[in-house]
Coordinates of C-alpha atoms in Angstrom, one line a residue:
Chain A
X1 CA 0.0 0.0 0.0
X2 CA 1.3 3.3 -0.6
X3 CA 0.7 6.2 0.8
X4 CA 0.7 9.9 -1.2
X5 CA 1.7 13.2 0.7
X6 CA -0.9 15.5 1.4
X7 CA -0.9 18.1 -1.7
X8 CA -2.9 20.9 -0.5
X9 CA -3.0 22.8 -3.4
X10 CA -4.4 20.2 -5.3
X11 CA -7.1 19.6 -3.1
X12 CA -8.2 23.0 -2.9
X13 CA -8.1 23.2 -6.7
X14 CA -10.5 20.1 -6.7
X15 CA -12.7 21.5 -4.0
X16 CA -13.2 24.4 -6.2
X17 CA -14.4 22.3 -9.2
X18 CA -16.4 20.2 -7.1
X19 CA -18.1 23.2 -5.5
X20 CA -18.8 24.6 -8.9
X21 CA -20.2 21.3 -9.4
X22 CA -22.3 20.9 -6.2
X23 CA -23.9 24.5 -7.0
X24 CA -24.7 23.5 -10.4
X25 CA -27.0 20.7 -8.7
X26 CA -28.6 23.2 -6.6
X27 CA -29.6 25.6 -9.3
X28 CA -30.9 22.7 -11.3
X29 CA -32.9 21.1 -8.4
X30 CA -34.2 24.7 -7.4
X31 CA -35.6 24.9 -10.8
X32 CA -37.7 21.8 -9.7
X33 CA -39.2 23.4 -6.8
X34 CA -39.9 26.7 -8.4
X35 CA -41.7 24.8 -10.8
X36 CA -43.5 23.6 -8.1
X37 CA -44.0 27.0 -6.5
X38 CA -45.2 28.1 -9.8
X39 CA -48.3 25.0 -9.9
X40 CA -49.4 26.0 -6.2
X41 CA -49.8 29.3 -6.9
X42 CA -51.4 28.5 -10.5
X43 CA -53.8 26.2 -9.1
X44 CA -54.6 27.3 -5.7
X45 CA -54.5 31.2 -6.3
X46 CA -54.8 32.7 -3.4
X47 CA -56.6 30.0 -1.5
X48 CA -54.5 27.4 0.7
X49 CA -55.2 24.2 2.1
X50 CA -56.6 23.7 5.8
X51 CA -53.3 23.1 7.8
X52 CA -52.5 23.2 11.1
X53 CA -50.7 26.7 10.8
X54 CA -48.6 26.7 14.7
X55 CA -47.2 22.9 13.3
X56 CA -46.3 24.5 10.1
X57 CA -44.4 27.4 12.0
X58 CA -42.9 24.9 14.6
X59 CA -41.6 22.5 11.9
X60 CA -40.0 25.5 10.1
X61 CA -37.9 26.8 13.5
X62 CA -36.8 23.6 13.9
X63 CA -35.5 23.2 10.0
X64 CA -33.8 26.6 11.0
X65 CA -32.2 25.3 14.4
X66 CA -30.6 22.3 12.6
X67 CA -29.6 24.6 9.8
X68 CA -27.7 26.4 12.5
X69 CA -26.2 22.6 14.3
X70 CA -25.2 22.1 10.6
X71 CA -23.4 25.3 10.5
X72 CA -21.4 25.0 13.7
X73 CA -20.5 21.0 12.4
X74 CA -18.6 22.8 9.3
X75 CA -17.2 25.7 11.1
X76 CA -15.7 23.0 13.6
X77 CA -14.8 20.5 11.1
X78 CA -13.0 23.7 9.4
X79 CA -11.3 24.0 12.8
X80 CA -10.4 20.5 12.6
X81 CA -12.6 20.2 16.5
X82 CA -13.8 16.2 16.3
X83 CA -16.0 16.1 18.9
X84 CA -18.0 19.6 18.3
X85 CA -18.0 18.6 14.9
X86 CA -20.2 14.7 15.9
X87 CA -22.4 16.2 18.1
X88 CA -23.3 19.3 15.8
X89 CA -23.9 17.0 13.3
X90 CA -25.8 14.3 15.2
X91 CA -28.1 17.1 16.5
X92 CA -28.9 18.4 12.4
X93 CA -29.8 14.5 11.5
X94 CA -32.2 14.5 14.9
X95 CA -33.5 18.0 14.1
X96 CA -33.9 16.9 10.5
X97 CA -35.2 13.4 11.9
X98 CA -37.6 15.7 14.4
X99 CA -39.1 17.8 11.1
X100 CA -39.9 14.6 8.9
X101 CA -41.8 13.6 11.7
X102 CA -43.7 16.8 12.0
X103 CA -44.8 17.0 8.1
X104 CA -44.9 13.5 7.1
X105 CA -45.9 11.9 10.9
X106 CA -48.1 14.5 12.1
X107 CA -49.0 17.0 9.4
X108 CA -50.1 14.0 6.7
X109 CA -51.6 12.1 9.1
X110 CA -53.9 14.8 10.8
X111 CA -54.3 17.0 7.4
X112 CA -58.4 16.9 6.9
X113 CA -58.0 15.8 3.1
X114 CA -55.9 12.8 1.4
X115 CA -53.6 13.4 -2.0
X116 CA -56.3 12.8 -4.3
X117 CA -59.3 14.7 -2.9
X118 CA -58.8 17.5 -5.2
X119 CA -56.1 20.0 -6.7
X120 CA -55.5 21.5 -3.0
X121 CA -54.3 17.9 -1.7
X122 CA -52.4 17.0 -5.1
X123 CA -50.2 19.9 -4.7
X124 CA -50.0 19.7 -0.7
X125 CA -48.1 15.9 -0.6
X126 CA -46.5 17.1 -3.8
X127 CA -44.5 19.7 -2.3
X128 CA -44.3 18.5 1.0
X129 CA -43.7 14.8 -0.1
X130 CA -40.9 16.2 -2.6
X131 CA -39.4 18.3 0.1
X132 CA -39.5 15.6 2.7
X133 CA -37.7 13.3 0.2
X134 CA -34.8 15.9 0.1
X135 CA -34.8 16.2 3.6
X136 CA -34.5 12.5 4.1
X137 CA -31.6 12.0 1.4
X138 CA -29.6 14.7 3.9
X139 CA -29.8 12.8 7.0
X140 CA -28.6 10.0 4.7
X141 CA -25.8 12.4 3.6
X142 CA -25.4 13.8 7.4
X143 CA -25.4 9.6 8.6
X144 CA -22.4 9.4 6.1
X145 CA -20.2 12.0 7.1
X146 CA -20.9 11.3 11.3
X147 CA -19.1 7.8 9.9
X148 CA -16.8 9.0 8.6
X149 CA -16.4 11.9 11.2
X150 CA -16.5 9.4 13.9
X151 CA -13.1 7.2 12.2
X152 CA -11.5 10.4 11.5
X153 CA -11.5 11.0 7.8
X154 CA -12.0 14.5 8.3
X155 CA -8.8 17.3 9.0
X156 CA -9.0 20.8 9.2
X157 CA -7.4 21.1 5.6
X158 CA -9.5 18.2 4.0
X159 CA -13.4 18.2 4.8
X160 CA -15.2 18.9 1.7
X161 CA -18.0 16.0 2.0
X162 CA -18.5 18.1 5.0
X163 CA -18.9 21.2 3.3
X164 CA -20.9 19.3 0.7
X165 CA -23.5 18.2 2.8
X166 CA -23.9 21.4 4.8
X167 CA -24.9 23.4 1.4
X168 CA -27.4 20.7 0.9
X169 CA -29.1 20.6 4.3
X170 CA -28.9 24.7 3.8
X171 CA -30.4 24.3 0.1
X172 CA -33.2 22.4 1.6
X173 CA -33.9 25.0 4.4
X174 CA -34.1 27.8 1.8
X175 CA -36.6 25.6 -0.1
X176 CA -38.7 25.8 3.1
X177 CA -38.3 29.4 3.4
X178 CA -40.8 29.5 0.3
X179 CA -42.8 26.4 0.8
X180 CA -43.7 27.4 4.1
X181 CA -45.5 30.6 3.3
X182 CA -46.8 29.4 0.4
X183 CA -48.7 26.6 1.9
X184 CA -49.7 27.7 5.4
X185 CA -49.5 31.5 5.4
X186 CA -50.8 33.1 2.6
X187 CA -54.9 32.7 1.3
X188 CA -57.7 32.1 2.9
X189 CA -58.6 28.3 3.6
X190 CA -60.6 26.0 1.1
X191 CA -63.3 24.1 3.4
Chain B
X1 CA -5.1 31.5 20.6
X2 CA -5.7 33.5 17.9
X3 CA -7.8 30.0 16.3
X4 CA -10.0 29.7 19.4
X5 CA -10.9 33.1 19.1
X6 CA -11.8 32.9 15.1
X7 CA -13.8 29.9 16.3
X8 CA -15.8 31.4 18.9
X9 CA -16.5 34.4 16.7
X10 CA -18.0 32.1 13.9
X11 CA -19.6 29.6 16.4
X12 CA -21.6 33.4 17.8
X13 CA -22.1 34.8 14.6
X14 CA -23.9 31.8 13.9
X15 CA -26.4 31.6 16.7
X16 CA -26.8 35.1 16.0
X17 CA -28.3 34.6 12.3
X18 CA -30.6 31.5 13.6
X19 CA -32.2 33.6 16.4
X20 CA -32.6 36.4 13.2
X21 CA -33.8 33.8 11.0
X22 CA -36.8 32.0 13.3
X23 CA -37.6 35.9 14.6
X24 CA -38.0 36.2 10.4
X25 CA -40.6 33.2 10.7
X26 CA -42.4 33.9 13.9
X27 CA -43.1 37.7 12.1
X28 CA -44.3 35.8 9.0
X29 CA -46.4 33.7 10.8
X30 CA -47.8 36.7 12.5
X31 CA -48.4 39.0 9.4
X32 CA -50.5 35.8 8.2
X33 CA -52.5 36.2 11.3
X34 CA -52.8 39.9 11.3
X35 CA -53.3 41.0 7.6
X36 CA -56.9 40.7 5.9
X37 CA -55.4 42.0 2.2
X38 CA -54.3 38.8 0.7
X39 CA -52.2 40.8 -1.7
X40 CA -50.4 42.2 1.2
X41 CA -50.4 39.4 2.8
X42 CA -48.6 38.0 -0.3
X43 CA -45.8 40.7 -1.0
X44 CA -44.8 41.0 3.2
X45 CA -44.2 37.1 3.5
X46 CA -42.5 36.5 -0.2
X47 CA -40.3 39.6 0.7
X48 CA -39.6 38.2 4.3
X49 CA -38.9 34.7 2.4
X50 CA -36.5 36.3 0.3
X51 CA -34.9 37.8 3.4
X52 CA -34.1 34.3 5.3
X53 CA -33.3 32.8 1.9
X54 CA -30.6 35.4 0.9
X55 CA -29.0 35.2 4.4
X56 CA -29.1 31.7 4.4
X57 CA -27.6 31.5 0.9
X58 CA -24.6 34.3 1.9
X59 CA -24.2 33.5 5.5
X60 CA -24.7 29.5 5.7
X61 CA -24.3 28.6 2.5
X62 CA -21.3 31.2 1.6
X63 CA -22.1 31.0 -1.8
X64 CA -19.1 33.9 -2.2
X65 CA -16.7 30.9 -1.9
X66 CA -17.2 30.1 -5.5
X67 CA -15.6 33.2 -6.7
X68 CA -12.8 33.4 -4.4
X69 CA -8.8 32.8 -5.9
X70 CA -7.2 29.7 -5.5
X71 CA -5.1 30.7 -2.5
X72 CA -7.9 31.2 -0.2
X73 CA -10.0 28.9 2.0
X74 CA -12.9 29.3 3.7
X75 CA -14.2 30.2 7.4

């Protein structure tokens, strides 16, 4: 086995390329949930489904407190800090864990209309279903680096998957930002 | 010394912009409450959306990094 020495301008060049590359993904992906955006607010107008409006807010603060754990896990992977960087990131994947289980375990479940009583519930478990399906891909991502956190892959010089997967949890937070309004804040409710 | 202080400044900085972000929410959430004009309604939350998305995007997402040189890093 051998073993290369550590050529950090190399990596930093690749980082680069792979960040490009990364951001590329989240403009094509945010396209998807404009699109999205675009079908609520051609379908629904200014009318909104009947949703349990203090969940909706209370799932949102807690996408923003992980977004914040998922912040400090980079900053102190980026300060090569192990330990501040496991438990930053093991609180994101329960606060992410915590929000699936707000819109998918309690919102779906409690929400007075199924996907396919009209347009209002079609485009309800669309978005939320597509946005939960991001969110559970990041905890997969977020499991991945803990692992590899946890047997030390990860030095202050070298921690891109890091960085990586803290854009995408942050990506899927700013989706939020416009889902959230959009489906429990603005119109008046369809009975 | 100087690295624990860089640290602690980033670590506060971004506690700072959650606490800004969810006080961003909890007004939205109130507007929704409080305004009867739909189109209001409409242009104060997608503004206020804007707001937590663009400070997400520069602030957590440091989107600035892809336009930096070669010879810098990040945080």
């Amino acid at each position: 086995m051998s073993t290369q020495p550590f050529d950090a301008a190399l990596y930093r060049r690749k980082v680069e390329n792979n960040r490009l590359g990364l951001w590329l993904f989240i403009v094509s992906d945010g396209f998807m949930f404009a699109g999205l955006l675009v079908a609520r607010f051609y379908l629904l107008g200014d009318t909104r489904p009947e949703l349990n409006q203090t969940l909706g807010l209370a799932v949102s603060a807690i996408l923003l407190v992980s977004s914040f754990f998922m912040n400090r896990a980079e900053i102190y992977a980026s300060h090569g800090d192990r330990r501040g960087f496991l438990f930053s990131t093991f609180m994101t994947i329960a606060l992410g864990t915590l929000f699936l289980a707000g819109v998918v375990g309690v919102e779906w479940r409690t929400a007075p209309f199924g996907p396919a009583d009209g347009v209002h519930g079609a485009i309800f478990y669309m978005m939320t279903g597509m946005h939960a399906f991001h969110v559970l891909t990041g905890v997969i991502f977020l499991l991945i680096i803990f692992r590899n956190g946890w047997r030390g892959l990860y030095t202050k010089e070298k921690h891109w998957p890091v960085e990586a997967a803290a854009n995408y949890w942050h990506f899927v937070d700013v989706v939020w930002q416009f889902f959230y309004p959009a489906l429990y804040l603005f119109g008046t409710v369809i009975k | 010394m100087k690295e624990n202080e860089a640290l602690k400044n980033d670590l506060r900085f971004g506690a700072a912009l959650m606490v800004i972000l969810v006080a961003v929410n909890v007004v939205e959430f109130w507007f929704a409450i409080a305004i009867k004009s739909q189109l209001v309604l409409f242009f104060s939350v997608a503004f206020l959306a804007l707001v937590d998305a663009g400070l997400i995007i520069y602030y957590y997402m440091h989107v600035m990094r892809l336009f930096e040189a070669d010879d810098q890093g990040g945080h």
